[in-house]
Amino acid sequence: MRPVVRSVTYFAPLVEDPSELEKVLVRAATLLEEAEKALESRGYSVFSKRVSLPQNELGLSRVLELVDKTGAVNRGVLVSVGSQHIRRADLEDVTHVLLNGLYTSLLFDYERPLDASKTASTIIHRVSEADPSAGTRLAIGFHERPLETPYFPDSTSSGVGGVGLSFLYPDYLRRLVETGASVRQAFDKLGEEVDSVVHLVRSVTGLRVVVDYSLSPWKENSVVRLMETVGYYVRKPGFHFGVMTLNAEIRRIATSSGLASGFNEVMLPYAEDDSLVQLGSRGALTAYDLLSYTTVCVAGPDMVVIPWSIDDLEMFILDAYSVSLVKARPAALRAIPVTREPTETVNLGKFGRVPVIPYYPWK
């Protein structure tokens, strides 16, 4: 068994002319297809292909027009238009690109957190009202500079061409542990696989390659299930320690590789982990449970589907900001507010039907 290549992401160079950006997008789609073929020929499955754009002066509407013109999305490529500072974000433009299938993030304003949380909650509600699945493509970034990572939506190219890789590997680690490997040995084996993928992608593309080693789930390929295998259970004593233990291993292999870029931590996005969704369906999980895990991992308040309330989300964003500030590491938030009650479900497109969770125990 091999880990899944969760994403191969092309970090686009900074260009000022629209015609040059068009050429970059066409080249990116071709390059990603070549990398995918090479990886599949070596037995690696590629989950997604992506393009991350740098911050630029072209404007979101113009960028959307160029992405549509090149047909990148129709070729199966996910596109992030890069981060926008929340103080300068245009509500109509942000909503427009999200409803048309692109990704973006809003950088939180550390100088005006009260204003920033109000703006963020308003925009998130506006987008989710138009289409809840569009809300999955918007993040609030708690870091002062754009972050170059293959993890969307909070992804912005540095403006220097390159490739970013991420991996889907909870089941890979779990099976190694179940067959007798220690957690450290399992991560060492993962590091060897990552090195092989990096070498192959570098040889195919001729570009610099970076890796976000974050441990993230997708549905039944569950981080929570992996945690249970090594003896730690969500919402029970010891789970925070278990997450911290895995984070230490992630950072160990990330640091030794010299390739790390992005978050490089355990991720617990609610709607993407079937074990978390099952807890949500029983009313046994809250948004504040997930926020508490942000103290030891990057994504606790991620992909949370919550009841409709601009005021509650505004305060929740401030709490997430506070945790990230004390933790002093990059973090992000994705929230999808809907007019449903806890345990009722909402259709989030490729994420399926996801139950609403309350902010705090509701019964």
Short mmCIF file of C-alpha atoms in Angstrom, two decimals:
data_model
loop_
_atom_site.label_atom_id
_atom_site.label_comp_id
_atom_site.label_asym_id
_atom_site.label_seq_id
_atom_site.Cartn_x
_atom_site.Cartn_y
_atom_site.Cartn_z
CA MET A 1 0.00 0.00 0.00
CA ARG A 2 1.15 3.52 -0.78
CA PRO A 3 -0.02 6.89 0.51
CA VAL A 4 -2.35 8.79 -1.82
CA VAL A 5 -1.00 11.98 -3.36
CA ARG A 6 -3.75 14.25 -2.09
CA SER A 7 -2.77 17.11 -4.37
CA VAL A 8 -0.23 18.17 -6.93
CA THR A 9 -0.36 21.97 -6.91
CA TYR A 10 1.27 24.30 -9.38
CA PHE A 11 2.40 27.52 -7.73
CA ALA A 12 2.06 30.09 -10.48
CA PRO A 13 4.69 32.79 -11.04
CA LEU A 14 3.71 36.43 -10.64
CA VAL A 15 2.79 38.07 -13.95
CA GLU A 16 1.30 41.50 -14.61
CA ASP A 17 -0.12 41.05 -18.08
CA PRO A 18 -3.45 39.16 -18.48
CA SER A 19 -2.21 37.37 -21.60
CA GLU A 20 0.76 36.05 -19.64
CA LEU A 21 -1.51 34.73 -16.89
CA GLU A 22 -3.56 32.95 -19.54
CA LYS A 23 -0.40 31.23 -20.79
CA VAL A 24 0.56 30.30 -17.23
CA LEU A 25 -2.81 28.65 -16.62
CA VAL A 26 -2.65 26.65 -19.86
CA ARG A 27 0.88 25.50 -19.09
CA ALA A 28 -0.11 24.61 -15.52
CA ALA A 29 -2.94 22.32 -16.62
CA THR A 30 -0.62 20.49 -19.03
CA LEU A 31 2.19 20.20 -16.49
CA LEU A 32 -0.15 18.82 -13.84
CA GLU A 33 -1.48 16.19 -16.24
CA GLU A 34 2.09 15.12 -17.03
CA ALA A 35 2.93 14.84 -13.34
CA GLU A 36 -0.25 12.85 -12.69
CA LYS A 37 0.58 10.36 -15.46
CA ALA A 38 4.11 9.90 -14.16
CA LEU A 39 2.91 9.28 -10.62
CA GLU A 40 0.20 6.85 -11.69
CA SER A 41 2.77 4.92 -13.73
CA ARG A 42 4.66 4.35 -10.46
CA GLY A 43 1.59 3.16 -8.60
CA TYR A 44 0.60 6.40 -6.86
CA SER A 45 -3.01 7.60 -6.96
CA VAL A 46 -3.49 11.36 -7.43
CA PHE A 47 -6.54 12.72 -5.63
CA SER A 48 -6.53 16.25 -7.10
CA LYS A 49 -4.67 18.68 -9.34
CA ARG A 50 -4.53 22.34 -8.36
CA VAL A 51 -3.23 25.78 -9.30
CA SER A 52 -2.47 28.40 -6.68
CA LEU A 53 -2.11 31.98 -7.91
CA PRO A 54 -0.13 34.76 -6.23
CA GLN A 55 -1.67 37.99 -5.03
CA ASN A 56 -1.88 40.29 -8.05
CA GLU A 57 -3.34 43.56 -9.26
CA LEU A 58 -5.54 42.12 -12.02
CA GLY A 59 -8.70 41.92 -9.89
CA LEU A 60 -10.76 38.85 -9.03
CA SER A 61 -13.25 39.28 -11.86
CA ARG A 62 -10.49 39.46 -14.46
CA VAL A 63 -8.76 36.41 -13.01
CA LEU A 64 -12.05 34.47 -13.10
CA GLU A 65 -12.52 35.46 -16.74
CA LEU A 66 -9.06 34.15 -17.63
CA VAL A 67 -9.55 30.89 -15.72
CA ASP A 68 -12.83 30.32 -17.56
CA LYS A 69 -11.20 31.12 -20.89
CA THR A 70 -8.45 28.53 -20.43
CA GLY A 71 -10.87 25.81 -19.36
CA ALA A 72 -8.64 24.80 -16.44
CA VAL A 73 -11.58 23.89 -14.21
CA ASN A 74 -13.12 21.79 -16.98
CA ARG A 75 -9.80 19.89 -17.12
CA GLY A 76 -10.29 18.88 -13.49
CA VAL A 77 -8.02 21.54 -11.98
CA LEU A 78 -8.95 23.34 -8.75
CA VAL A 79 -7.88 26.99 -8.75
CA SER A 80 -7.14 29.29 -5.82
CA VAL A 81 -7.03 33.00 -6.71
CA GLY A 82 -4.86 33.59 -3.65
CA SER A 83 -5.58 35.39 -0.42
CA GLN A 84 -7.20 38.80 -0.03
CA HIS A 85 -6.71 41.07 2.96
CA ILE A 86 -10.07 41.25 4.68
CA ARG A 87 -9.91 45.03 5.05
CA ARG A 88 -9.71 45.42 1.26
CA ALA A 89 -11.94 42.51 0.23
CA ASP A 90 -14.89 43.31 -2.01
CA LEU A 91 -17.96 41.32 -0.94
CA GLU A 92 -19.39 41.07 -4.46
CA ASP A 93 -16.10 39.99 -6.06
CA VAL A 94 -15.36 37.38 -3.41
CA THR A 95 -18.86 35.94 -3.67
CA HIS A 96 -18.67 35.91 -7.46
CA VAL A 97 -15.45 33.88 -7.69
CA LEU A 98 -16.61 31.40 -5.05
CA LEU A 99 -19.95 30.80 -6.74
CA ASN A 100 -18.05 30.14 -9.96
CA GLY A 101 -16.01 27.33 -8.40
CA LEU A 102 -12.76 29.07 -7.44
CA TYR A 103 -11.12 29.21 -4.01
CA THR A 104 -9.85 32.10 -1.90
CA SER A 105 -9.03 33.09 1.66
CA LEU A 106 -9.39 36.29 3.64
CA LEU A 107 -6.41 37.29 5.78
CA PHE A 108 -7.59 38.33 9.23
CA ASP A 109 -6.88 41.90 10.33
CA TYR A 110 -4.71 41.71 13.45
CA GLU A 111 -4.98 45.46 14.01
CA ARG A 112 -8.79 45.52 13.95
CA PRO A 113 -9.99 42.09 15.11
CA LEU A 114 -13.51 43.24 16.06
CA ASP A 115 -14.12 44.79 12.64
CA ALA A 116 -12.48 41.84 10.91
CA SER A 117 -14.63 39.23 12.65
CA LYS A 118 -17.81 41.15 11.78
CA THR A 119 -16.77 41.45 8.13
CA ALA A 120 -15.75 37.80 7.96
CA SER A 121 -19.03 36.57 9.44
CA THR A 122 -21.04 38.76 7.06
CA ILE A 123 -19.17 37.49 3.98
CA ILE A 124 -19.37 33.84 5.09
CA HIS A 125 -23.11 34.12 5.64
CA ARG A 126 -23.60 35.86 2.30
CA VAL A 127 -21.73 33.13 0.43
CA SER A 128 -23.38 30.25 2.29
CA GLU A 129 -26.83 31.75 1.73
CA ALA A 130 -26.20 31.75 -2.01
CA ASP A 131 -24.75 28.22 -2.03
CA PRO A 132 -23.56 26.30 1.05
CA SER A 133 -21.04 24.32 -1.02
CA ALA A 134 -19.43 27.61 -2.08
CA GLY A 135 -18.72 28.22 1.60
CA THR A 136 -16.35 25.25 1.54
CA ARG A 137 -14.12 27.22 -0.85
CA LEU A 138 -13.60 30.18 1.50
CA ALA A 139 -11.24 30.29 4.48
CA ILE A 140 -10.31 32.88 7.06
CA GLY A 141 -6.53 32.84 7.41
CA PHE A 142 -5.02 33.62 10.80
CA HIS A 143 -1.56 34.63 9.65
CA GLU A 144 -0.28 38.02 8.64
CA ARG A 145 1.38 36.98 5.37
CA PRO A 146 0.01 34.81 2.56
CA LEU A 147 0.75 31.11 3.00
CA GLU A 148 2.16 28.92 0.24
CA THR A 149 0.59 25.50 0.72
CA PRO A 150 -1.14 22.91 -1.47
CA TYR A 151 -4.03 22.94 1.03
CA PHE A 152 -6.98 24.98 -0.24
CA PRO A 153 -8.67 27.37 0.27
CA ASP A 154 -5.93 29.16 2.26
CA SER A 155 -3.30 28.87 -0.45
CA THR A 156 -1.36 31.64 -2.18
CA SER A 157 1.61 31.20 -4.49
CA SER A 158 4.73 33.07 -3.45
CA GLY A 159 5.00 34.29 -7.04
CA VAL A 160 7.89 31.94 -7.81
CA GLY A 161 6.97 29.01 -10.04
CA GLY A 162 7.01 25.62 -8.36
CA VAL A 163 5.04 22.55 -7.30
CA GLY A 164 3.51 21.75 -3.92
CA LEU A 165 2.57 18.27 -2.76
CA SER A 166 0.27 17.03 -0.03
CA PHE A 167 -0.60 13.46 0.93
CA LEU A 168 -3.63 11.54 2.15
CA TYR A 169 -2.21 8.98 4.56
CA PRO A 170 -4.25 8.18 7.71
CA ASP A 171 -5.04 4.65 6.46
CA TYR A 172 -1.44 4.20 5.30
CA LEU A 173 -0.13 4.88 8.82
CA ARG A 174 -2.92 2.91 10.45
CA ARG A 175 -2.16 -0.25 8.51
CA LEU A 176 1.55 0.02 9.25
CA VAL A 177 0.80 0.35 12.96
CA GLU A 178 -1.66 -2.54 12.86
CA THR A 179 1.04 -4.78 11.34
CA GLY A 180 3.50 -4.01 14.13
CA ALA A 181 5.27 -0.76 13.25
CA SER A 182 5.68 1.93 15.88
CA VAL A 183 4.27 5.38 15.10
CA ARG A 184 7.81 6.65 14.56
CA GLN A 185 8.62 3.79 12.17
CA ALA A 186 5.40 4.41 10.25
CA PHE A 187 6.30 8.07 9.79
CA ASP A 188 9.82 7.13 8.70
CA LYS A 189 8.28 4.90 6.01
CA LEU A 190 6.02 7.76 4.96
CA GLY A 191 9.04 10.04 4.66
CA GLU A 192 10.66 7.58 2.26
CA GLU A 193 7.54 7.50 0.08
CA VAL A 194 7.36 11.31 0.04
CA ASP A 195 11.00 11.54 -1.00
CA SER A 196 10.31 9.21 -3.93
CA VAL A 197 7.35 11.29 -5.08
CA VAL A 198 9.31 14.54 -4.76
CA HIS A 199 12.17 13.14 -6.85
CA LEU A 200 9.78 11.97 -9.57
CA VAL A 201 7.79 15.23 -9.72
CA ARG A 202 10.97 17.30 -9.79
CA SER A 203 12.35 15.23 -12.68
CA VAL A 204 9.10 15.55 -14.67
CA THR A 205 8.50 19.27 -14.11
CA GLY A 206 12.01 20.68 -13.67
CA LEU A 207 10.61 22.93 -10.94
CA ARG A 208 11.24 23.41 -7.24
CA VAL A 209 9.08 21.12 -5.14
CA VAL A 210 7.78 21.72 -1.60
CA VAL A 211 5.61 19.56 0.66
CA ASP A 212 2.94 20.22 3.25
CA TYR A 213 3.23 17.13 5.45
CA SER A 214 -0.09 17.76 7.21
CA LEU A 215 -2.07 14.68 8.22
CA SER A 216 -5.58 15.21 6.86
CA PRO A 217 -8.62 12.97 6.28
CA TRP A 218 -10.97 12.29 3.44
CA LYS A 219 -14.16 10.54 4.45
CA GLU A 220 -13.44 6.93 5.51
CA ASN A 221 -9.68 7.61 5.31
CA SER A 222 -10.07 9.09 8.76
CA VAL A 223 -7.62 10.82 11.08
CA VAL A 224 -9.92 10.03 14.02
CA ARG A 225 -9.83 6.33 13.14
CA LEU A 226 -6.02 6.47 13.05
CA MET A 227 -6.02 8.17 16.45
CA GLU A 228 -8.19 5.38 17.85
CA THR A 229 -5.76 2.79 16.51
CA VAL A 230 -2.93 4.36 18.51
CA GLY A 231 -5.13 4.62 21.61
CA TYR A 232 -6.69 8.09 21.65
CA TYR A 233 -10.41 8.83 21.31
CA VAL A 234 -12.07 12.06 20.29
CA ARG A 235 -13.86 13.92 23.12
CA LYS A 236 -12.18 11.68 25.69
CA PRO A 237 -9.20 12.40 27.96
CA GLY A 238 -5.87 12.08 26.18
CA PHE A 239 -7.00 13.08 22.69
CA HIS A 240 -5.17 16.41 22.79
CA PHE A 241 -2.00 14.60 23.84
CA GLY A 242 -2.43 12.09 21.02
CA VAL A 243 -2.75 14.87 18.46
CA MET A 244 0.34 16.55 19.89
CA THR A 245 2.26 13.27 19.61
CA LEU A 246 1.40 12.92 15.91
CA ASN A 247 2.26 16.58 15.35
CA ALA A 248 5.71 15.95 16.78
CA GLU A 249 6.27 13.18 14.23
CA ILE A 250 4.98 15.33 11.37
CA ARG A 251 7.34 18.14 12.31
CA ARG A 252 10.24 15.72 12.70
CA ILE A 253 10.03 14.40 9.15
CA ALA A 254 9.06 17.81 7.75
CA THR A 255 12.05 19.52 9.34
CA SER A 256 14.52 16.83 8.33
CA SER A 257 13.34 16.92 4.72
CA GLY A 258 14.09 20.60 4.13
CA LEU A 259 11.02 20.66 1.87
CA ALA A 260 8.29 21.76 4.27
CA SER A 261 5.93 24.59 3.35
CA GLY A 262 2.50 25.46 4.71
CA PHE A 263 0.83 24.11 7.85
CA ASN A 264 2.51 20.74 8.57
CA GLU A 265 0.19 19.64 11.39
CA VAL A 266 -2.70 17.31 12.11
CA MET A 267 -5.93 18.48 10.48
CA LEU A 268 -9.44 17.69 11.72
CA PRO A 269 -11.84 19.19 9.16
CA TYR A 270 -15.27 18.19 10.39
CA ALA A 271 -17.10 17.49 7.11
CA GLU A 272 -14.13 15.59 5.63
CA ASP A 273 -13.72 12.95 8.35
CA ASP A 274 -16.47 10.32 8.49
CA SER A 275 -15.80 9.58 12.15
CA LEU A 276 -16.37 13.22 13.08
CA VAL A 277 -19.49 13.38 10.90
CA GLN A 278 -20.90 10.31 12.67
CA LEU A 279 -20.46 12.06 16.00
CA GLY A 280 -22.18 15.13 14.56
CA SER A 281 -25.12 13.06 13.36
CA ARG A 282 -25.66 11.84 16.94
CA GLY A 283 -25.44 15.31 18.42
CA ALA A 284 -22.24 14.28 20.21
CA LEU A 285 -19.90 16.95 18.80
CA THR A 286 -19.83 20.76 18.97
CA ALA A 287 -17.94 23.50 17.19
CA TYR A 288 -16.22 24.35 20.46
CA ASP A 289 -15.01 20.74 20.81
CA LEU A 290 -13.24 21.20 17.49
CA LEU A 291 -11.96 24.65 18.43
CA SER A 292 -10.35 23.17 21.54
CA TYR A 293 -8.26 20.88 19.33
CA THR A 294 -6.85 23.93 17.55
CA THR A 295 -4.57 24.33 20.56
CA VAL A 296 -2.68 21.26 19.34
CA CYS A 297 -3.49 21.06 15.63
CA VAL A 298 -3.94 23.49 12.77
CA ALA A 299 -7.49 22.75 11.70
CA GLY A 300 -10.09 22.28 14.37
CA PRO A 301 -12.71 24.88 13.32
CA ASP A 302 -12.52 23.70 9.70
CA MET A 303 -15.47 22.67 7.55
CA VAL A 304 -17.81 23.16 10.51
CA VAL A 305 -21.48 23.25 9.51
CA ILE A 306 -23.23 25.43 12.08
CA PRO A 307 -26.61 27.07 12.74
CA TRP A 308 -27.30 30.41 11.06
CA SER A 309 -26.24 33.34 13.28
CA ILE A 310 -24.05 36.25 12.17
CA ASP A 311 -23.45 37.27 15.78
CA ASP A 312 -22.48 33.79 17.02
CA LEU A 313 -20.08 33.22 14.13
CA GLU A 314 -18.55 36.66 14.69
CA MET A 315 -17.74 35.69 18.28
CA PHE A 316 -16.55 32.21 17.24
CA ILE A 317 -14.12 33.77 14.76
CA LEU A 318 -12.75 35.97 17.54
CA ASP A 319 -12.23 32.89 19.70
CA ALA A 320 -10.42 31.10 16.86
CA TYR A 321 -8.26 34.18 16.31
CA SER A 322 -7.41 34.26 20.03
CA VAL A 323 -6.29 30.62 20.04
CA SER A 324 -4.15 31.11 16.93
CA LEU A 325 -2.57 34.25 18.40
CA VAL A 326 -1.53 32.46 21.60
CA LYS A 327 -0.39 29.39 19.68
CA ALA A 328 1.70 31.57 17.33
CA ARG A 329 1.35 29.28 14.33
CA PRO A 330 -0.60 29.73 11.08
CA ALA A 331 -4.21 28.58 11.31
CA ALA A 332 -7.38 28.81 9.24
CA LEU A 333 -11.14 28.57 9.67
CA ARG A 334 -13.89 27.36 7.36
CA ALA A 335 -17.48 27.64 8.52
CA ILE A 336 -20.72 26.98 6.66
CA PRO A 337 -23.71 28.53 8.45
CA VAL A 338 -27.10 27.16 7.40
CA THR A 339 -30.74 27.56 8.40
CA ARG A 340 -30.95 24.07 9.91
CA GLU A 341 -31.03 22.68 13.43
CA PRO A 342 -28.25 20.50 14.91
CA THR A 343 -28.21 16.94 13.48
CA GLU A 344 -30.22 18.07 10.42
CA THR A 345 -28.19 17.72 7.23
CA VAL A 346 -27.21 19.99 4.36
CA ASN A 347 -25.92 19.06 0.91
CA LEU A 348 -22.31 20.22 0.44
CA GLY A 349 -21.72 18.83 -3.04
CA LYS A 350 -18.67 16.57 -3.18
CA PHE A 351 -18.65 16.42 0.63
CA GLY A 352 -22.10 14.84 0.60
CA ARG A 353 -24.84 15.49 3.15
CA VAL A 354 -23.33 16.77 6.39
CA PRO A 355 -25.12 17.18 9.73
CA VAL A 356 -25.18 20.55 11.45
CA ILE A 357 -23.36 20.76 14.78
CA PRO A 358 -24.12 23.32 17.50
CA TYR A 359 -21.58 25.77 18.83
CA TYR A 360 -21.99 24.28 22.32
CA PRO A 361 -24.12 21.51 23.87
CA TRP A 362 -27.72 22.23 22.96
CA LYS A 363 -29.73 19.64 24.87
#
